């Protein structure tokens, strides 16, 4: 019995301890693996590798709501939503993509424009900038853009506010304080580009009010042939770009790059143009002036049109436009910075039809003296004269010589010098938006809705008003509104206060004659 008792209390042997340790090491990893599987299955763990996989729908800088996640989960199980096999590039972030506008994006950015463009140009422009993080758009429309079919689509897009150029709008803008001030006075009562410049400024003034009412942080004026290129940001995002701007900065200037087309039959510039000429501000001075003659190719200037960029302004008290390219403040001189990498891509004269469309918008005579009344830039003047006097064949030949880049050796040289640059991001994004069916679905959705009678009549009225004589439209903005008659307005223009700087017009880049001054 003593022996049995002693054996019962025998201490564990080394073999028993090893077995228990082995069992623990075996069970523990299995338990952890099972726990991780349960968490991932219930949505508790996000695989950082799969976050940007083709099956995910979150584009960098954008947020997705739980409702969207549920709908996306359902859509991924539906094979009918998959793209068919194709050799064309795909951008899977946009499959069945819907932006959640309830998400509090910061900073809040809005774009305002004055446009008569059709949907073929406007829809890619809007949705590209939505991808960039723009939340609101204030579209002052006329012409094609104000037609019932086009405006109905524009009004159906969340975040887009459409303002029609009706007589009521013109009467309201006739009361603007701008008419009693001198900074825009040198542009008053002139045709074509000057009239457009004043109209843009008046629209920008109204957009500032709408931006403040909407709680916007930044506002930028862009034409619908311009795209923001937020180079230098990790996420290719306007929101990230502007969120990094110091709080004491009031205005951010985007130098513009100009499109350099390589063929004469372009139909969709945003999807077909990838070569751009860099701005003077983004080039070493010796490179710019050392290659000025070859880059100009016999045209009046380095750029075909303007070269002084566009600006985003912080929405704040006393903000006002300073022409289509800049902003100002009634109470202070804005603190301004110029971006070193980001730019505005200006798609100018990208289609041969742009020659005749500019001609058809202006009733000036095709003479050197008269075009100066209509256009601010030399190339616009030359293009208007050619479009008004030459045959179709002569116009095409002129277009190829002055606009289309066909010399491969010259292109390669200027690309190596850094003057010309290949920029593919906008092209890829817009092509992918088109592939995903975003544009067609917006049009289809609008076609299913009915437009109210009042909106329809307003659209028709706006469309008809664009066909009225331009002098009648100008006179509607000269009417006595707010106690200022035409006679008094003219007397004000005769005495312009030089102490108040004039609005900044579209300016050409530095010319070869400026080389000594700018390099000294």
Short mmCIF file of C-alpha atoms in Angstrom, two decimals, residues 58-387:
data_model
loop_
_atom_site.label_atom_id
_atom_site.label_comp_id
_atom_site.label_asym_id
_atom_site.label_seq_id
_atom_site.Cartn_x
_atom_site.Cartn_y
_atom_site.Cartn_z
CA UNK A 58 -13.66 53.15 -53.03
CA UNK A 59 -11.62 55.61 -55.05
CA UNK A 60 -8.82 57.32 -53.09
CA UNK A 61 -10.23 60.35 -51.33
CA UNK A 62 -13.86 59.19 -51.52
CA UNK A 63 -16.07 57.64 -48.82
CA UNK A 64 -18.68 54.90 -49.16
CA UNK A 65 -21.77 54.57 -46.97
CA UNK A 66 -22.97 51.32 -45.41
CA UNK A 67 -25.91 51.34 -47.83
CA UNK A 68 -23.49 51.48 -50.74
CA UNK A 69 -21.41 48.67 -49.26
CA UNK A 70 -24.50 46.46 -49.07
CA UNK A 71 -25.50 47.26 -52.63
CA UNK A 72 -21.94 46.68 -53.82
CA UNK A 73 -21.86 43.29 -52.05
CA UNK A 74 -25.01 42.31 -53.90
CA UNK A 75 -23.66 43.59 -57.22
CA UNK A 76 -20.43 41.61 -56.86
CA UNK A 77 -22.45 38.40 -56.65
CA UNK A 78 -24.27 39.31 -59.85
CA UNK A 79 -22.21 38.17 -62.80
CA UNK A 80 -24.20 40.38 -65.15
CA UNK A 81 -22.45 43.44 -63.69
CA UNK A 82 -18.99 42.30 -64.66
CA UNK A 83 -17.30 43.95 -67.60
CA UNK A 84 -16.90 41.71 -70.64
CA UNK A 85 -13.36 40.71 -71.53
CA UNK A 86 -11.74 43.54 -73.40
CA UNK A 87 -8.32 44.78 -74.41
CA UNK A 88 -9.31 48.33 -73.54
CA UNK A 89 -8.14 49.75 -70.21
CA UNK A 90 -10.55 49.38 -67.30
CA UNK A 91 -10.90 51.42 -64.12
CA UNK A 92 -12.89 49.16 -61.80
CA UNK A 93 -13.48 51.71 -59.03
CA UNK A 94 -16.45 53.09 -60.97
CA UNK A 95 -18.56 49.95 -61.43
CA UNK A 96 -22.07 50.89 -60.29
CA UNK A 97 -20.45 53.83 -58.50
CA UNK A 98 -22.64 56.23 -56.56
CA UNK A 99 -21.26 59.15 -54.58
CA UNK A 100 -22.66 59.56 -51.07
CA UNK A 101 -23.32 63.29 -50.89
CA UNK A 102 -24.26 63.11 -47.23
CA UNK A 103 -20.65 62.45 -46.32
CA UNK A 104 -19.06 65.53 -44.79
CA UNK A 105 -16.16 66.04 -47.17
CA UNK A 106 -13.58 68.57 -46.06
CA UNK A 107 -12.69 71.00 -47.36
CA UNK A 108 -15.83 71.64 -49.40
CA UNK A 109 -14.94 72.78 -52.91
CA UNK A 110 -17.22 74.26 -55.56
CA UNK A 111 -16.66 75.14 -59.20
CA UNK A 112 -18.56 77.82 -61.08
CA UNK A 113 -18.69 78.23 -64.84
CA UNK A 114 -20.54 80.06 -67.61
CA UNK A 115 -21.19 77.65 -70.43
CA UNK A 116 -23.15 76.91 -73.58
CA UNK A 117 -21.55 73.48 -74.08
CA UNK A 118 -23.47 70.27 -74.76
CA UNK A 119 -23.52 67.10 -72.66
CA UNK A 120 -20.68 65.50 -74.61
CA UNK A 121 -18.35 68.07 -73.09
CA UNK A 122 -20.09 68.92 -69.82
CA UNK A 123 -20.70 65.46 -68.33
CA UNK A 124 -17.03 64.32 -68.46
CA UNK A 125 -16.03 67.73 -67.07
CA UNK A 126 -18.42 67.44 -64.11
CA UNK A 127 -17.72 63.84 -63.17
CA UNK A 128 -13.95 64.17 -63.56
CA UNK A 129 -14.00 66.97 -61.00
CA UNK A 130 -16.29 64.92 -58.75
CA UNK A 131 -13.55 62.30 -58.68
CA UNK A 132 -11.13 65.10 -57.74
CA UNK A 133 -13.29 65.85 -54.67
CA UNK A 134 -15.45 68.76 -55.87
CA UNK A 135 -18.84 68.66 -54.16
CA UNK A 136 -20.83 71.47 -55.81
CA UNK A 137 -21.13 73.03 -59.26
CA UNK A 138 -22.82 76.33 -60.15
CA UNK A 139 -23.53 76.25 -63.89
CA UNK A 140 -24.65 79.49 -65.54
CA UNK A 141 -26.07 78.11 -68.78
CA UNK A 142 -27.26 79.41 -72.12
CA UNK A 143 -27.32 78.15 -75.70
CA UNK A 144 -27.14 74.35 -75.95
CA UNK A 145 -26.55 73.99 -72.23
CA UNK A 146 -29.90 75.71 -71.53
CA UNK A 147 -31.93 73.58 -73.94
CA UNK A 148 -34.56 71.39 -72.21
CA UNK A 149 -32.92 68.04 -72.99
CA UNK A 150 -29.48 69.12 -71.79
CA UNK A 151 -30.55 71.12 -68.74
CA UNK A 152 -32.82 68.29 -67.57
CA UNK A 153 -29.80 65.99 -67.38
CA UNK A 154 -27.66 68.61 -65.64
CA UNK A 155 -30.37 69.29 -63.06
CA UNK A 156 -30.63 65.58 -62.23
CA UNK A 157 -26.98 65.37 -61.08
CA UNK A 158 -26.59 65.72 -57.30
CA UNK A 159 -24.49 68.71 -56.35
CA UNK A 160 -25.17 70.59 -59.61
CA UNK A 161 -27.08 73.88 -59.55
CA UNK A 162 -28.22 75.18 -62.95
CA UNK A 163 -28.80 78.92 -63.37
CA UNK A 164 -30.47 80.05 -66.60
CA UNK A 165 -29.66 83.33 -68.31
CA UNK A 166 -33.14 84.78 -68.29
CA UNK A 167 -34.16 88.42 -68.49
CA UNK A 168 -34.85 88.25 -64.74
CA UNK A 169 -31.25 87.19 -64.12
CA UNK A 170 -29.91 90.01 -66.27
CA UNK A 171 -32.11 92.53 -64.47
CA UNK A 172 -30.83 91.25 -61.15
CA UNK A 173 -27.21 91.47 -62.31
CA UNK A 174 -27.86 95.00 -63.57
CA UNK A 175 -28.21 95.96 -59.89
CA UNK A 176 -24.73 94.66 -59.07
CA UNK A 177 -22.34 97.07 -57.38
CA UNK A 178 -19.80 96.09 -60.05
CA UNK A 179 -21.40 98.56 -62.49
CA UNK A 180 -20.66 101.41 -60.08
CA UNK A 181 -17.03 100.38 -59.56
CA UNK A 182 -14.01 100.89 -61.76
CA UNK A 183 -12.00 97.67 -61.60
CA UNK A 184 -14.01 96.08 -64.44
CA UNK A 185 -14.94 99.33 -66.23
CA UNK A 186 -12.47 98.99 -69.10
CA UNK A 187 -14.31 95.84 -70.24
CA UNK A 188 -17.83 97.33 -70.27
CA UNK A 189 -19.87 97.84 -73.46
CA UNK A 190 -17.56 95.89 -75.77
CA UNK A 191 -18.47 92.86 -77.90
CA UNK A 192 -17.47 89.18 -77.94
CA UNK A 193 -14.72 88.20 -75.49
CA UNK A 194 -15.07 91.44 -73.53
CA UNK A 195 -18.80 90.89 -73.08
CA UNK A 196 -18.13 87.30 -72.02
CA UNK A 197 -15.53 88.49 -69.52
CA UNK A 198 -18.02 90.85 -67.87
CA UNK A 199 -20.72 88.18 -67.88
CA UNK A 200 -18.36 85.69 -66.24
CA UNK A 201 -17.47 88.22 -63.54
CA UNK A 202 -21.13 88.94 -62.77
CA UNK A 203 -21.86 85.21 -62.61
CA UNK A 204 -18.88 84.68 -60.30
CA UNK A 205 -20.23 87.36 -57.99
CA UNK A 206 -23.52 85.47 -57.69
CA UNK A 207 -21.68 82.16 -57.27
CA UNK A 208 -19.85 83.55 -54.23
CA UNK A 209 -23.21 84.13 -52.51
CA UNK A 210 -24.37 80.61 -53.38
CA UNK A 211 -21.05 79.16 -52.19
CA UNK A 212 -21.41 80.87 -48.81
CA UNK A 213 -25.02 79.74 -48.45
CA UNK A 214 -23.90 76.16 -49.23
CA UNK A 215 -21.09 76.20 -46.68
CA UNK A 216 -18.31 75.92 -49.24
CA UNK A 217 -14.68 76.44 -48.20
CA UNK A 218 -13.15 77.05 -51.65
CA UNK A 219 -14.46 78.33 -54.98
CA UNK A 220 -12.79 78.19 -58.38
CA UNK A 221 -13.93 79.47 -61.77
CA UNK A 222 -13.23 77.11 -64.66
CA UNK A 223 -14.41 76.92 -68.25
CA UNK A 224 -15.78 73.59 -69.47
CA UNK A 225 -12.67 73.10 -71.63
CA UNK A 226 -10.44 73.11 -68.53
CA UNK A 227 -9.56 70.34 -66.08
CA UNK A 228 -7.74 70.65 -62.76
CA UNK A 229 -4.57 68.52 -62.66
CA UNK A 230 -3.71 68.13 -58.93
CA UNK A 231 -0.17 66.90 -59.48
CA UNK A 232 1.96 66.58 -56.37
CA UNK A 233 -0.78 65.03 -54.22
CA UNK A 234 -0.63 61.46 -53.02
CA UNK A 235 -4.25 60.76 -53.91
CA UNK A 236 -4.53 62.95 -57.05
CA UNK A 237 -7.14 64.95 -55.16
CA UNK A 238 -8.17 68.61 -55.08
CA UNK A 239 -9.38 68.11 -51.53
CA UNK A 240 -6.00 66.93 -50.38
CA UNK A 241 -4.30 69.71 -52.32
CA UNK A 242 -6.40 72.48 -50.76
CA UNK A 243 -6.47 70.93 -47.29
CA UNK A 244 -2.68 71.31 -47.20
CA UNK A 245 -2.86 75.06 -47.91
CA UNK A 246 -1.91 77.17 -44.85
CA UNK A 247 -4.84 78.88 -43.15
CA UNK A 248 -3.56 82.40 -43.84
CA UNK A 249 -3.62 81.87 -47.63
CA UNK A 250 -6.63 83.42 -49.38
CA UNK A 251 -5.99 82.43 -53.00
CA UNK A 252 -4.23 79.55 -54.74
CA UNK A 253 -3.11 80.05 -58.34
CA UNK A 254 -3.02 77.07 -60.71
CA UNK A 255 -0.69 77.80 -63.65
CA UNK A 256 -2.25 76.52 -66.86
CA UNK A 257 -0.87 73.99 -69.32
CA UNK A 258 -2.12 74.18 -72.89
CA UNK A 259 -3.21 71.22 -75.00
CA UNK A 260 -0.96 70.34 -77.93
CA UNK A 261 -3.06 68.28 -80.35
CA UNK A 262 -1.41 65.78 -82.67
CA UNK A 263 -4.18 65.21 -85.20
CA UNK A 264 -6.85 67.29 -86.93
CA UNK A 265 -9.83 64.97 -86.42
CA UNK A 266 -10.22 64.92 -82.63
CA UNK A 267 -13.79 64.32 -81.45
CA UNK A 268 -13.45 63.97 -77.67
CA UNK A 269 -10.52 66.10 -76.45
CA UNK A 270 -10.61 64.91 -72.83
CA UNK A 271 -10.24 61.29 -73.98
CA UNK A 272 -7.86 61.82 -76.91
CA UNK A 273 -5.37 64.54 -75.92
CA UNK A 274 -2.40 63.58 -73.74
CA UNK A 275 0.29 66.12 -74.71
CA UNK A 276 0.46 69.54 -73.06
CA UNK A 277 2.76 72.53 -73.19
CA UNK A 278 3.97 73.55 -69.74
CA UNK A 279 3.49 76.97 -68.27
CA UNK A 280 6.35 79.43 -67.94
CA UNK A 281 5.94 79.25 -64.15
CA UNK A 282 6.82 75.54 -64.16
CA UNK A 283 9.92 75.82 -66.35
CA UNK A 284 13.46 77.05 -65.80
CA UNK A 285 13.82 80.46 -67.46
CA UNK A 286 16.75 79.35 -69.64
CA UNK A 287 14.75 76.38 -70.93
CA UNK A 288 11.69 78.52 -71.65
CA UNK A 289 13.47 81.31 -73.51
CA UNK A 290 16.09 79.02 -75.04
CA UNK A 291 13.37 77.05 -76.85
CA UNK A 292 10.83 79.82 -77.24
CA UNK A 293 11.00 80.07 -81.02
CA UNK A 294 10.61 76.34 -81.66
CA UNK A 295 7.85 76.03 -79.09
CA UNK A 296 5.93 78.96 -80.61
CA UNK A 297 6.10 77.59 -84.20
CA UNK A 298 5.42 80.95 -85.85
CA UNK A 299 2.36 81.80 -83.74
CA UNK A 300 2.04 85.17 -81.98
CA UNK A 301 2.98 83.75 -78.59
CA UNK A 302 4.23 80.70 -76.69
CA UNK A 303 0.63 79.74 -75.89
CA UNK A 304 -2.20 80.02 -78.37
CA UNK A 305 -4.42 81.69 -75.80
CA UNK A 306 -4.04 82.78 -72.16
CA UNK A 307 -1.10 81.87 -69.94
CA UNK A 308 -1.84 83.36 -66.52
CA UNK A 309 -3.69 80.38 -65.04
CA UNK A 310 -6.81 80.19 -62.87
CA UNK A 311 -7.24 80.62 -59.12
CA UNK A 312 -9.14 79.02 -56.26
CA UNK A 313 -10.28 81.40 -53.53
CA UNK A 314 -11.09 80.71 -49.91
CA UNK A 315 -14.77 81.59 -49.37
CA UNK A 316 -14.81 84.45 -46.85
CA UNK A 317 -16.27 87.86 -46.14
CA UNK A 318 -15.92 90.60 -48.78
CA UNK A 319 -14.73 88.20 -51.49
CA UNK A 320 -15.29 89.38 -55.07
CA UNK A 321 -14.19 88.27 -58.54
CA UNK A 322 -11.31 90.01 -60.25
CA UNK A 323 -12.11 88.87 -63.74
CA UNK A 324 -12.41 85.25 -64.84
CA UNK A 325 -8.85 84.34 -63.80
CA UNK A 326 -8.54 85.76 -60.28
CA UNK A 327 -10.38 86.78 -57.13
CA UNK A 328 -10.01 89.80 -54.87
CA UNK A 329 -11.32 91.14 -51.56
CA UNK A 330 -12.97 94.48 -50.89
CA UNK A 331 -11.27 94.83 -47.52
CA UNK A 332 -7.76 93.51 -48.09
CA UNK A 333 -5.21 92.36 -50.64
CA UNK A 334 -5.51 88.55 -50.75
CA UNK A 335 -2.55 86.49 -49.62
CA UNK A 336 -1.80 84.41 -52.69
CA UNK A 337 0.42 81.42 -53.45
CA UNK A 338 1.23 79.79 -56.77
CA UNK A 339 1.33 76.00 -56.96
CA UNK A 340 4.60 74.41 -58.06
CA UNK A 341 3.21 71.19 -59.56
CA UNK A 342 -0.57 71.32 -59.88
CA UNK A 343 -2.03 72.98 -62.97
CA UNK A 344 -5.13 73.71 -65.02
CA UNK A 345 -5.17 71.75 -68.28
CA UNK A 346 -6.62 74.01 -70.97
CA UNK A 347 -7.99 72.12 -73.99
CA UNK A 348 -8.02 75.01 -76.47
CA UNK A 349 -8.61 74.75 -80.24
CA UNK A 350 -8.54 70.97 -79.87
CA UNK A 351 -11.14 70.45 -82.61
CA UNK A 352 -11.10 71.91 -86.10
CA UNK A 353 -14.70 73.04 -85.55
CA UNK A 354 -13.45 75.37 -82.79
CA UNK A 355 -12.37 77.79 -85.52
CA UNK A 356 -15.87 78.23 -86.91
CA UNK A 357 -17.61 78.10 -83.52
CA UNK A 358 -15.64 81.13 -82.34
CA UNK A 359 -16.42 82.89 -85.59
CA UNK A 360 -20.14 82.19 -85.27
CA UNK A 361 -20.31 83.64 -81.75
CA UNK A 362 -19.05 87.08 -82.77
CA UNK A 363 -20.41 89.59 -85.26
CA UNK A 364 -17.18 91.54 -85.73
CA UNK A 365 -15.70 92.34 -89.10
CA UNK A 366 -12.68 90.20 -90.10
CA UNK A 367 -10.24 93.11 -90.17
CA UNK A 368 -7.18 93.70 -88.00
CA UNK A 369 -8.66 96.82 -86.48
CA UNK A 370 -12.13 95.47 -85.78
CA UNK A 371 -10.99 92.17 -84.20
CA UNK A 372 -9.17 94.17 -81.55
CA UNK A 373 -12.58 95.29 -80.30
CA UNK A 374 -13.68 91.67 -79.97
CA UNK A 375 -10.69 89.63 -78.82
CA UNK A 376 -8.01 90.23 -76.19
CA UNK A 377 -5.41 87.77 -77.50
CA UNK A 378 -3.54 87.84 -80.80
CA UNK A 379 -4.10 84.21 -81.77
CA UNK A 380 -7.87 84.49 -81.28
CA UNK A 381 -7.82 87.48 -83.61
CA UNK A 382 -5.85 85.64 -86.30
CA UNK A 383 -8.05 82.55 -86.02
CA UNK A 384 -11.21 84.65 -86.35
CA UNK A 385 -9.95 86.33 -89.52
CA UNK A 386 -8.99 82.98 -91.10
CA UNK A 387 -12.32 81.42 -90.19
#
